[in-house]
PDB file of C-alpha atoms in Angstrom:
ATOM      1  CA  MET A   1       6.356  20.686 -15.935  1.00  0.00           C
ATOM      2  CA  THR A   2       4.934  19.411 -19.110  1.00  0.00           C
ATOM      3  CA  ALA A   3       6.297  16.371 -20.972  1.00  0.00           C
ATOM      4  CA  ALA A   4       7.751  18.635 -23.689  1.00  0.00           C
ATOM      5  CA  GLU A   5       9.469  20.869 -20.940  1.00  0.00           C
ATOM      6  CA  THR A   6      10.882  17.796 -19.269  1.00  0.00           C
ATOM      7  CA  SER A   7      12.220  16.480 -22.625  1.00  0.00           C
ATOM      8  CA  THR A   8      13.866  19.818 -23.401  1.00  0.00           C
ATOM      9  CA  TRP A   9      15.295  19.952 -19.893  1.00  0.00           C
ATOM     10  CA  GLN A  10      16.770  16.516 -20.127  1.00  0.00           C
ATOM     11  CA  GLN A  11      18.385  17.330 -23.468  1.00  0.00           C
ATOM     12  CA  TYR A  12      20.015  20.274 -21.931  1.00  0.00           C
ATOM     13  CA  VAL A  13      21.278  18.083 -18.986  1.00  0.00           C
ATOM     14  CA  ASP A  14      22.456  15.466 -21.360  1.00  0.00           C
ATOM     15  CA  GLU A  15      24.372  18.021 -23.573  1.00  0.00           C
ATOM     16  CA  ALA A  16      26.009  19.460 -20.443  1.00  0.00           C
ATOM     17  CA  ARG A  17      27.061  16.086 -19.204  1.00  0.00           C
ATOM     18  CA  ARG A  18      28.534  15.335 -22.618  1.00  0.00           C
ATOM     19  CA  ASP A  19      30.422  18.642 -22.627  1.00  0.00           C
ATOM     20  CA  GLN A  20      31.717  18.112 -19.161  1.00  0.00           C
ATOM     21  CA  ALA A  21      32.990  14.612 -19.958  1.00  0.00           C
ATOM     22  CA  GLU A  22      34.646  15.967 -23.099  1.00  0.00           C
ATOM     23  CA  ALA A  23      36.315  18.765 -21.150  1.00  0.00           C
ATOM     24  CA  LEU A  24      37.651  16.227 -18.544  1.00  0.00           C
ATOM     25  CA  TYR A  25      38.948  13.949 -21.373  1.00  0.00           C
ATOM     26  CA  GLN A  26      40.757  16.903 -22.939  1.00  0.00           C
ATOM     27  CA  SER A  27      42.272  17.664 -19.526  1.00  0.00           C
ATOM     28  CA  LEU A  28      43.417  14.008 -19.219  1.00  0.00           C
ATOM     29  CA  VAL A  29      45.007  14.282 -22.748  1.00  0.00           C
ATOM     30  CA  ARG A  30      46.802  17.578 -21.858  1.00  0.00           C
ATOM     31  CA  GLU A  31      48.159  16.042 -18.758  1.00  0.00           C
ATOM     32  CA  GLY A  32      49.466  13.204 -20.710  1.00  0.00           C
ATOM     33  CA  ARG A  33      51.117  15.503 -23.117  1.00  0.00           C
ATOM     34  CA  LEU A  34      52.799  17.393 -20.292  1.00  0.00           C
ATOM     35  CA  GLN A  35      54.118  14.204 -18.840  1.00  0.00           C
ATOM     36  CA  ALA A  36      55.081  12.538 -22.127  1.00  0.00           C
ATOM     37  CA  ASP A  37      58.349  12.051 -23.693  1.00  0.00           C
ATOM     38  CA  GLY A  38      59.543  10.339 -26.905  1.00  0.00           C
ATOM     39  CA  ARG A  39      57.383   7.588 -28.053  1.00  0.00           C
ATOM     40  CA  GLU A  40      54.596   8.439 -25.667  1.00  0.00           C
ATOM     41  CA  GLY A  41      53.967  11.746 -27.495  1.00  0.00           C
ATOM     42  CA  THR A  42      53.494  10.034 -30.788  1.00  0.00           C
ATOM     43  CA  LEU A  43      51.151   7.482 -29.212  1.00  0.00           C
ATOM     44  CA  LEU A  44      49.206  10.350 -27.688  1.00  0.00           C
ATOM     45  CA  ASP A  45      48.876  11.955 -31.095  1.00  0.00           C
ATOM     46  CA  THR A  46      47.202   8.749 -32.401  1.00  0.00           C
ATOM     47  CA  LEU A  47      44.455   8.907 -29.777  1.00  0.00           C
ATOM     48  CA  ASP A  48      42.515  11.313 -32.008  1.00  0.00           C
ATOM     49  CA  THR A  49      42.054   8.644 -34.621  1.00  0.00           C
ATOM     50  CA  LEU A  50      40.490   6.240 -32.081  1.00  0.00           C
ATOM     51  CA  PRO A  51      36.918   6.118 -30.864  1.00  0.00           C
ATOM     52  CA  ARG A  52      36.667   8.025 -27.456  1.00  0.00           C
ATOM     53  CA  ARG A  53      36.067   4.832 -25.539  1.00  0.00           C
ATOM     54  CA  GLU A  54      39.236   3.198 -26.687  1.00  0.00           C
ATOM     55  CA  ALA A  55      41.220   6.405 -26.351  1.00  0.00           C
ATOM     56  CA  LEU A  56      40.102   6.878 -22.717  1.00  0.00           C
ATOM     57  CA  ALA A  57      41.021   3.137 -22.014  1.00  0.00           C
ATOM     58  CA  ARG A  58      44.467   3.787 -23.331  1.00  0.00           C
ATOM     59  CA  LEU A  59      44.977   7.059 -21.405  1.00  0.00           C
ATOM     60  CA  ALA A  60      44.027   5.232 -18.221  1.00  0.00           C
ATOM     61  CA  GLY A  61      46.113   2.088 -18.917  1.00  0.00           C
ATOM     62  CA  ASP A  62      48.721   1.414 -21.580  1.00  0.00           C
ATOM     63  CA  LEU A  63      49.010   3.571 -24.738  1.00  0.00           C
ATOM     64  CA  ALA A  64      50.329   0.648 -26.470  1.00  0.00           C
ATOM     65  CA  PRO A  65      51.469  -2.866 -25.439  1.00  0.00           C
ATOM     66  CA  GLY A  66      54.331  -2.235 -22.931  1.00  0.00           C
ATOM     67  CA  VAL A  67      53.961   1.559 -23.018  1.00  0.00           C
ATOM     68  CA  PRO A  68      52.145   2.739 -19.869  1.00  0.00           C
ATOM     69  CA  SER A  69      50.174   6.019 -20.045  1.00  0.00           C
ATOM     70  CA  PRO A  70      52.326   9.003 -18.841  1.00  0.00           C
ATOM     71  CA  VAL A  71      49.420  10.188 -16.653  1.00  0.00           C
ATOM     72  CA  PRO A  72      49.778   9.206 -13.091  1.00  0.00           C
ATOM     73  CA  ALA A  73      47.595   6.082 -12.378  1.00  0.00           C
ATOM     74  CA  ASP A  74      45.543   7.680  -9.526  1.00  0.00           C
ATOM     75  CA  LEU A  75      44.728  10.796 -11.612  1.00  0.00           C
ATOM     76  CA  SER A  76      43.889   8.869 -14.705  1.00  0.00           C
ATOM     77  CA  SER A  77      41.617   6.439 -12.937  1.00  0.00           C
ATOM     78  CA  ALA A  78      39.754   9.212 -11.066  1.00  0.00           C
ATOM     79  CA  LEU A  79      39.283  11.336 -14.246  1.00  0.00           C
ATOM     80  CA  ALA A  80      38.319   8.245 -16.346  1.00  0.00           C
ATOM     81  CA  ASP A  81      35.777   7.209 -13.816  1.00  0.00           C
ATOM     82  CA  SER A  82      34.230  10.657 -13.842  1.00  0.00           C
ATOM     83  CA  ILE A  83      34.266  10.828 -17.601  1.00  0.00           C
ATOM     84  CA  ARG A  84      32.519   7.500 -17.852  1.00  0.00           C
ATOM     85  CA  ARG A  85      29.817   8.437 -15.416  1.00  0.00           C
ATOM     86  CA  LEU A  86      29.112  11.712 -17.172  1.00  0.00           C
ATOM     87  CA  ASP A  87      28.883  10.177 -20.632  1.00  0.00           C
ATOM     88  CA  PRO A  88      28.710   6.411 -20.694  1.00  0.00           C
ATOM     89  CA  GLU A  89      27.382   6.326 -24.184  1.00  0.00           C
ATOM     90  CA  THR A  90      30.576   7.819 -25.679  1.00  0.00           C
ATOM     91  CA  PHE A  91      33.271   6.632 -23.195  1.00  0.00           C
ATOM     92  CA  GLY A  92      31.828   3.427 -21.795  1.00  0.00           C
ATOM     93  CA  ALA A  93      30.167   2.664 -18.541  1.00  0.00           C
ATOM     94  CA  ALA A  94      32.247   3.262 -15.340  1.00  0.00           C
ATOM     95  CA  PRO A  95      32.798   0.131 -13.263  1.00  0.00           C
ATOM     96  CA  THR A  96      30.208  -0.496 -10.639  1.00  0.00           C
ATOM     97  CA  ILE A  97      31.354  -0.560  -7.091  1.00  0.00           C
ATOM     98  CA  VAL A  98      29.972  -3.362  -4.915  1.00  0.00           C
ATOM     99  CA  LEU A  99      30.007  -2.921  -1.219  1.00  0.00           C
ATOM    100  CA  ASP A 100      29.931  -5.990   0.913  1.00  0.00           C
TER     101      ASP A 100
END
């Protein structure tokens, strides 16, 4: 494989990873909307105005101070970790697991 072919291939891989990360993020937002009630729905609407990194952090934690995300914690942490591993430039790096 030539350097140009490798570069083109890497661009396709990077684009696919970004697309997968965005699809998972949108799934997480949909789950939040399904589980939301009242004030949570309004806070979910504001996520579109935030950078993806911050929006994902809120979906996996508190939407606002004292308002936890309506997405179940185990689901949000699993999806957030996958999203960050797929596209760390957009969503922030996933936490590193250190084994003793």
